[in-house]
Short mmCIF file of C-alpha atoms in Angstrom, two decimals:
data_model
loop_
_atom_site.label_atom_id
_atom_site.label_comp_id
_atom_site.label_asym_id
_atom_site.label_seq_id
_atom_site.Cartn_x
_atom_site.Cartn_y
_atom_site.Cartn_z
CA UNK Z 1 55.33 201.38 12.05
CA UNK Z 2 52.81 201.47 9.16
CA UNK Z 3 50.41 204.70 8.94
CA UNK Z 4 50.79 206.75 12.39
CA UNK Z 5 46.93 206.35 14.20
CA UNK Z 6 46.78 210.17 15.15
CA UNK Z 7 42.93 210.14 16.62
CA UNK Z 8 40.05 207.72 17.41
CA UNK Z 9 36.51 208.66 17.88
CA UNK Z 10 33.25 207.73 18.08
CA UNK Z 11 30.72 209.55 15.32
CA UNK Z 12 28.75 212.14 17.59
CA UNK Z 13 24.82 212.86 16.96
CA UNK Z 14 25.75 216.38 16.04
CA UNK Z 15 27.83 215.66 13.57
CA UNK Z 16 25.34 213.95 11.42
CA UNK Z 17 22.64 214.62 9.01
CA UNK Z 18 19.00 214.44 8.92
CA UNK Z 19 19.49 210.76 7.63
CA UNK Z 20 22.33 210.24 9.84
CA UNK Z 21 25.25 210.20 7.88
CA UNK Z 22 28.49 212.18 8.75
CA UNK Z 23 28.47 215.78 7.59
CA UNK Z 24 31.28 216.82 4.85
CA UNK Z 25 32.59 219.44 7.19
CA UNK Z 26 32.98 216.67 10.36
CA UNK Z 27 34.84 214.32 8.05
CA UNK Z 28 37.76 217.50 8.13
CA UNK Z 29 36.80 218.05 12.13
CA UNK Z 30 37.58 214.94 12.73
CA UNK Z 31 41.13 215.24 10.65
CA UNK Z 32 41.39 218.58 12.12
CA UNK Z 33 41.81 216.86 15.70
CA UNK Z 34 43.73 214.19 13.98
CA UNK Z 35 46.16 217.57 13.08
CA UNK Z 36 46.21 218.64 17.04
CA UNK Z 37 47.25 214.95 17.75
CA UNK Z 38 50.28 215.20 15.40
CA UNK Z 39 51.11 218.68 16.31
CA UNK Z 40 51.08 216.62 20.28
CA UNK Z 41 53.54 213.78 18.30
CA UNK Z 42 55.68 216.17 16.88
CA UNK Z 43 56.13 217.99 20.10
CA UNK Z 44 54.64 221.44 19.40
CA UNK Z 45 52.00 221.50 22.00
CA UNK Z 46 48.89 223.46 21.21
CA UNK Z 47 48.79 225.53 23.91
CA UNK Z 48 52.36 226.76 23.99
CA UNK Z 49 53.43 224.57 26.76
CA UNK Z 50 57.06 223.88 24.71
CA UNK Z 51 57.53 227.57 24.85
CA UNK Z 52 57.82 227.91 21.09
CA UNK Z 53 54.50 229.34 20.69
CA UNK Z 54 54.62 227.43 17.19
CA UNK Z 55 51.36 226.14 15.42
CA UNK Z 56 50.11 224.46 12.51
CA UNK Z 57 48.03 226.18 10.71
CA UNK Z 58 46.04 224.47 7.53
CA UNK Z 59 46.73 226.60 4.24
CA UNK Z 60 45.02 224.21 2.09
CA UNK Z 61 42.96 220.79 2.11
CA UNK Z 62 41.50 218.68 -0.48
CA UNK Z 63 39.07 216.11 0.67
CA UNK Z 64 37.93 213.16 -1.29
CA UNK Z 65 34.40 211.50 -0.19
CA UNK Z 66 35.04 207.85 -0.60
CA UNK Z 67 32.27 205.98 1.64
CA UNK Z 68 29.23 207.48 4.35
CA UNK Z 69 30.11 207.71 7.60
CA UNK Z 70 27.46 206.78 10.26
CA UNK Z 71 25.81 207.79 13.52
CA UNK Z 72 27.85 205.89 16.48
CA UNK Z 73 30.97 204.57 13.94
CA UNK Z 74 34.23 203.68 15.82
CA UNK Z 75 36.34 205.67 13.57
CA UNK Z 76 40.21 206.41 13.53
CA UNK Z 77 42.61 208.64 11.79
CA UNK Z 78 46.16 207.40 10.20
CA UNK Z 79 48.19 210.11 9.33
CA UNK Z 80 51.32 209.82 5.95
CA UNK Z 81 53.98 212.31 6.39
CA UNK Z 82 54.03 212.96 2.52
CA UNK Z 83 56.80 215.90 2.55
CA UNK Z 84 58.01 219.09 4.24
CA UNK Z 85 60.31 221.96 4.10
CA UNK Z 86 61.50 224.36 6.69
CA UNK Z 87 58.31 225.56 7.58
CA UNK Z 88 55.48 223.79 5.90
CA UNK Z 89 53.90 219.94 6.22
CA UNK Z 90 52.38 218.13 3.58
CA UNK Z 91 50.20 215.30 4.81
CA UNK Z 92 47.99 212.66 4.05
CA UNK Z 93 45.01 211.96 6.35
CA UNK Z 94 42.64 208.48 6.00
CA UNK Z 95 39.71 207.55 8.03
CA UNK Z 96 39.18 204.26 8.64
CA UNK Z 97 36.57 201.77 10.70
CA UNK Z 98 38.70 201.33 14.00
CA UNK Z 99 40.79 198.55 12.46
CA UNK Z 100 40.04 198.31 9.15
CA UNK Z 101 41.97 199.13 6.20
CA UNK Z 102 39.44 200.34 3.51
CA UNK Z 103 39.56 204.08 3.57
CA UNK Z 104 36.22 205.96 4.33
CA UNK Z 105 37.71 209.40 3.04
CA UNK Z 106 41.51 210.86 2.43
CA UNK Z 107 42.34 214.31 2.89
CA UNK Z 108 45.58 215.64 1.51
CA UNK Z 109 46.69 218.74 3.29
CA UNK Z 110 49.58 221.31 3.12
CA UNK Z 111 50.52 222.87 7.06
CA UNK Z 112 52.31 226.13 7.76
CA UNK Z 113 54.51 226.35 10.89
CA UNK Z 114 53.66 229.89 12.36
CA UNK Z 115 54.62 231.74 15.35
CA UNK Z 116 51.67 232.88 16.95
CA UNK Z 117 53.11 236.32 18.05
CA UNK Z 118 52.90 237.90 14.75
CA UNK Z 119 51.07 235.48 13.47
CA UNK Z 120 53.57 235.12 10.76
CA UNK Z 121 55.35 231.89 9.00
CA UNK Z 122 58.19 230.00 10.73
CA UNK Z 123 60.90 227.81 10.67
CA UNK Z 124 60.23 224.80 12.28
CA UNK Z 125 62.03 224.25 16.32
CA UNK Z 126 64.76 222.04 16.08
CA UNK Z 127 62.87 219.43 18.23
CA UNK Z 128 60.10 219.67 15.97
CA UNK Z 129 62.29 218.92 12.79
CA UNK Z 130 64.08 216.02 14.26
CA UNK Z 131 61.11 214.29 15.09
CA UNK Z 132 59.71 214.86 11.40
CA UNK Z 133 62.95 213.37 10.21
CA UNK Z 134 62.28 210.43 12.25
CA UNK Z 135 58.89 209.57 11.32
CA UNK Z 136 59.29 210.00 7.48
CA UNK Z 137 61.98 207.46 8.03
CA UNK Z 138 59.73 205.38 9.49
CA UNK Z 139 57.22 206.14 6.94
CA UNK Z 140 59.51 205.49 3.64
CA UNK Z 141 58.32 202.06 2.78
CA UNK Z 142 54.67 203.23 3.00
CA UNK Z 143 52.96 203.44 -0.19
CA UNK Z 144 52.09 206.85 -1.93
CA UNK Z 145 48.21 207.56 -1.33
CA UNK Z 146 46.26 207.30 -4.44
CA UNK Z 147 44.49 210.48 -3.68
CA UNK Z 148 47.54 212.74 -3.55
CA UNK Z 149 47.43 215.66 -6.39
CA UNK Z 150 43.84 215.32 -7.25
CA UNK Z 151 42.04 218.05 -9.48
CA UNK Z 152 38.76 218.97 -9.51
CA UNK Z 153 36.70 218.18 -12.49
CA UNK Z 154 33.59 216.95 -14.43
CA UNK Z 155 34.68 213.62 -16.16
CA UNK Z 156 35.16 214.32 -19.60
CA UNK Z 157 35.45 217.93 -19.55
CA UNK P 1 23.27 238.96 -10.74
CA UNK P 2 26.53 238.98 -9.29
CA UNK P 3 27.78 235.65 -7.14
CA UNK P 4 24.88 233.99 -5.92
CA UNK P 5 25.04 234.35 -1.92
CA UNK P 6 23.47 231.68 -0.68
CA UNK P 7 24.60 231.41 3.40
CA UNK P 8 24.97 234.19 6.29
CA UNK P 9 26.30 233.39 10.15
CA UNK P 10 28.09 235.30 12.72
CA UNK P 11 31.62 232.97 13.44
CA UNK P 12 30.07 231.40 17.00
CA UNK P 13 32.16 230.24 19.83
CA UNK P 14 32.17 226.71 19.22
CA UNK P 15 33.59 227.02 15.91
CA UNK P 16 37.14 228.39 17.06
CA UNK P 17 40.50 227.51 18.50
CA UNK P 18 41.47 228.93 21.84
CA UNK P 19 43.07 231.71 20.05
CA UNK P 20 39.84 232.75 19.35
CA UNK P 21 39.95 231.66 15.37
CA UNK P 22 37.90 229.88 12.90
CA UNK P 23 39.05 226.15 13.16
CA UNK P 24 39.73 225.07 9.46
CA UNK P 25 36.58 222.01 9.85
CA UNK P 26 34.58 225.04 10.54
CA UNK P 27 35.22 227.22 7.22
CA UNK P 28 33.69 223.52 5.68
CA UNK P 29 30.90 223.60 8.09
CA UNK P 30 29.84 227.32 6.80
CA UNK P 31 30.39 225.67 3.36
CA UNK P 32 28.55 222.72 4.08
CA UNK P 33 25.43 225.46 5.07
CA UNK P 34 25.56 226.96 1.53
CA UNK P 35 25.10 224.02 -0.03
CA UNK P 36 22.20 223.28 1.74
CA UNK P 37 20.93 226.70 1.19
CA UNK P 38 21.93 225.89 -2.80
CA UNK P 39 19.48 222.95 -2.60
CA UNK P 40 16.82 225.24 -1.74
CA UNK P 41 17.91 227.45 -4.33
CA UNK P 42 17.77 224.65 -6.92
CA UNK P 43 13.91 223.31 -5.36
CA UNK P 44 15.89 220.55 -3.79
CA UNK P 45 14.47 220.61 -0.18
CA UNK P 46 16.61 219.33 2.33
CA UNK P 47 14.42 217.06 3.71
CA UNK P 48 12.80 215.96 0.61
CA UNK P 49 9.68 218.20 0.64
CA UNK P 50 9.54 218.05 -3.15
CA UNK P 51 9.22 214.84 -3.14
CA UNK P 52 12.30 213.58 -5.28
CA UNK P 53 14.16 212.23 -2.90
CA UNK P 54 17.05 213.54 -3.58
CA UNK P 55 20.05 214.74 -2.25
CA UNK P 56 23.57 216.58 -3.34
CA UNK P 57 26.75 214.66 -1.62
CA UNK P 58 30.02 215.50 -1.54
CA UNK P 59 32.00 213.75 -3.34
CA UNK P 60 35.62 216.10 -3.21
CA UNK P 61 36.47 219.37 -1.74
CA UNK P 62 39.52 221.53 -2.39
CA UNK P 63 39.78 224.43 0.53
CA UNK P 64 42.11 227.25 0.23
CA UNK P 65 42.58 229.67 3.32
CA UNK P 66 43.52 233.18 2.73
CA UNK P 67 42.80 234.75 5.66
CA UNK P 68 42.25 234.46 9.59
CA UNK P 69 38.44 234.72 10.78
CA UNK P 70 37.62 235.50 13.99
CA UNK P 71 35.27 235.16 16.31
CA UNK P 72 31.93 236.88 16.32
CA UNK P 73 32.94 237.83 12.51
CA UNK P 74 29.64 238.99 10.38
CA UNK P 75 30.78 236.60 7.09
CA UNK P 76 28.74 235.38 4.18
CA UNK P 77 29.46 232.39 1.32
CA UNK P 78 28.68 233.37 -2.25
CA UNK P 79 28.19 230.56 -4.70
CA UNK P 80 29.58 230.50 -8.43
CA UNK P 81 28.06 227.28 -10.13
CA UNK P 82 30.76 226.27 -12.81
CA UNK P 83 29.23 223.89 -14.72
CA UNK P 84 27.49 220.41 -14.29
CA UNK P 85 26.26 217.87 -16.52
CA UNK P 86 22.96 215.42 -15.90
CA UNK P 87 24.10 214.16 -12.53
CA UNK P 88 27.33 216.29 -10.88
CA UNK P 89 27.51 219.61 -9.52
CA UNK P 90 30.76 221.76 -9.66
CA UNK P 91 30.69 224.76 -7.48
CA UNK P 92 32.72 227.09 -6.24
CA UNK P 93 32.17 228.78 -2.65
CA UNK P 94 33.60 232.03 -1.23
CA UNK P 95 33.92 233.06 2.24
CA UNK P 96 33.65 236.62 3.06
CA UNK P 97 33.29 239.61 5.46
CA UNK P 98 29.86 240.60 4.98
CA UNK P 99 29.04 243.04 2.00
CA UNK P 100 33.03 242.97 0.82
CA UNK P 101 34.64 241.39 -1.86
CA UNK P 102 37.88 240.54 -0.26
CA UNK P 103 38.17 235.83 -0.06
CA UNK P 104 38.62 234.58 2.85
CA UNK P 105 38.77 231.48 2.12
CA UNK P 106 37.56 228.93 -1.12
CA UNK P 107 35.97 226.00 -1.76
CA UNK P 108 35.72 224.39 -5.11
CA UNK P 109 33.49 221.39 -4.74
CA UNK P 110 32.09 218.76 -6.69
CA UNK P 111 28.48 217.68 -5.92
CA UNK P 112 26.74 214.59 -6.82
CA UNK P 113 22.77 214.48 -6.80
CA UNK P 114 21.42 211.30 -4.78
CA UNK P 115 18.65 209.53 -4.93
CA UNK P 116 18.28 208.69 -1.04
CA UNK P 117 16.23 205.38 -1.50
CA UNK P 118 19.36 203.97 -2.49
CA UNK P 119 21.47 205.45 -1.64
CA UNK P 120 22.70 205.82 -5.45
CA UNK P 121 23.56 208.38 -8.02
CA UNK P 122 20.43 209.98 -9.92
CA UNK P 123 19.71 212.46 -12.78
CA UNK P 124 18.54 215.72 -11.63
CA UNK P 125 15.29 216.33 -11.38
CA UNK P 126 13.67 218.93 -14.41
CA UNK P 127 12.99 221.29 -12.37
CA UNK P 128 16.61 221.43 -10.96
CA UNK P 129 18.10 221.23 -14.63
CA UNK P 130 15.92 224.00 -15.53
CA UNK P 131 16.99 225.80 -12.38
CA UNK P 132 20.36 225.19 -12.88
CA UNK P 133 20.47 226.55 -16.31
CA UNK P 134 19.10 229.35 -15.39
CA UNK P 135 21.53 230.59 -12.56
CA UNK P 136 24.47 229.01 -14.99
CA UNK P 137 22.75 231.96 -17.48
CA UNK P 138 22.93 234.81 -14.83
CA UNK P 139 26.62 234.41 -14.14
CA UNK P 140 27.92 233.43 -17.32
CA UNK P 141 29.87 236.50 -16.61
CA UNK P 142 31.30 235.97 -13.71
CA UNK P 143 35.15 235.73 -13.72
CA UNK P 144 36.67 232.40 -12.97
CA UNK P 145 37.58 232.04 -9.48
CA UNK P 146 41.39 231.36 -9.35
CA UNK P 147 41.16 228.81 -7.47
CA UNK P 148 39.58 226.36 -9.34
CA UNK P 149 41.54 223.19 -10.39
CA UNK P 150 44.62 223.18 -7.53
CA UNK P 151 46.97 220.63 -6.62
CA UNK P 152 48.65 220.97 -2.99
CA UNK P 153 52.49 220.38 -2.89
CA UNK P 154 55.40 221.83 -1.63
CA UNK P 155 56.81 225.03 -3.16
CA UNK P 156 59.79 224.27 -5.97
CA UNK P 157 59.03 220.02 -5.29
#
């Protein structure tokens, strides 16, 4: 497979502006649920139904704005497994028009496996690391976002 | 002055996960409220009341999550602006419990003023330059945030 489509949506009227454009913070709500839908892939359901009681939490995000977003837009998340260890995910969310390759916005992201009875870090279930092995095979042809490893500055300075 | 606080919510109930915390998106979304409560700091009104019509976008966003918020939580973002030059905006945000100094979480951002008849990129305004110099002048010593300038990867890769 190319890219792995985690989440499709349509661009709700509360997630806009005055002038109708997509908010910053929806852009990440909509990767957010795009983060539920792998956690769903991977097997780690979000409400504890694998008995795990495993979750993903989001330790750290960097967004780039790339194109507006509008009121009504059929929009769709594709999701690059970039890395991972034994208890962290490094990802690579783009939104796209339902179809279409240009990316709207990237956001890269590092995940923490936790186990929600402390909360505290964890190792990754078994299940849950076979199926990352499989889909980073999948994935190895796929090329390296351009947006991976940004930093933050004013040009020139 | 100190940081520049610029936002002030209670964490409301549509904003977390069913264990009853702050959904990453919705860290941005409290974000996303300071700048717009920056704008009116800077005579930029929202809805183009001073008759510029213009805007700060997004253009890239760097999150860091320290801590867990919870529901109901009395939290406040204060605003460090880090520098700029005639068109771009680089701010850091801070999330915390109301009144202490303790991060929650971080945003360093970097804002681009908009002139929304385009839309396309516009100096600021005077009155925001002379605005901006002026809260650049009250926190000149302000520590750097230590978040500023991150790159997301794996630990040891």
């Amino acid at each position: 497979m190319p890219a792995l489509t985690t989440y499709r949506t349509h661009v709700q009227a509360n997630w806009v502006d005055y002038n109708g454009h997509l908010r910053d913070a929806f852009y990440l709500l909509i990767f957010s649920y795009a983060t539920d839908a792998l956690m769903e892939v991977l097997g780690m359901e979000t409400r504890n139904r694998d008995g795990t009681g495993h979750s993903l939490f989001t330790l750290e995000c960097h967004i780039n704005y790339l194109h507006e977003v509008k009121l009504d837009a059929a929009v769709e998340v594709r999701t690059h497994l970039i890395g991972h260890d034994r208890k962290r995910l490094h990802v690579f969310h783009s939104l796209h028009v339902a179809g279409a390759d240009e990316v709207l916005a990237g956001s890269e992201q590092m995940l923490l496996n936790v186990d929600l009875t402390g909360p505290r870090s964890a190792v990754f279930a078994e299940h849950v690391t076979q199926k990352l092995a499989e889909i980073v095979d999948t994935q190895k042809d796929l090329e390296r976002p351009q947006w991976l490893g940004r930093v933050i500055g004013l040009p020139g300075k």
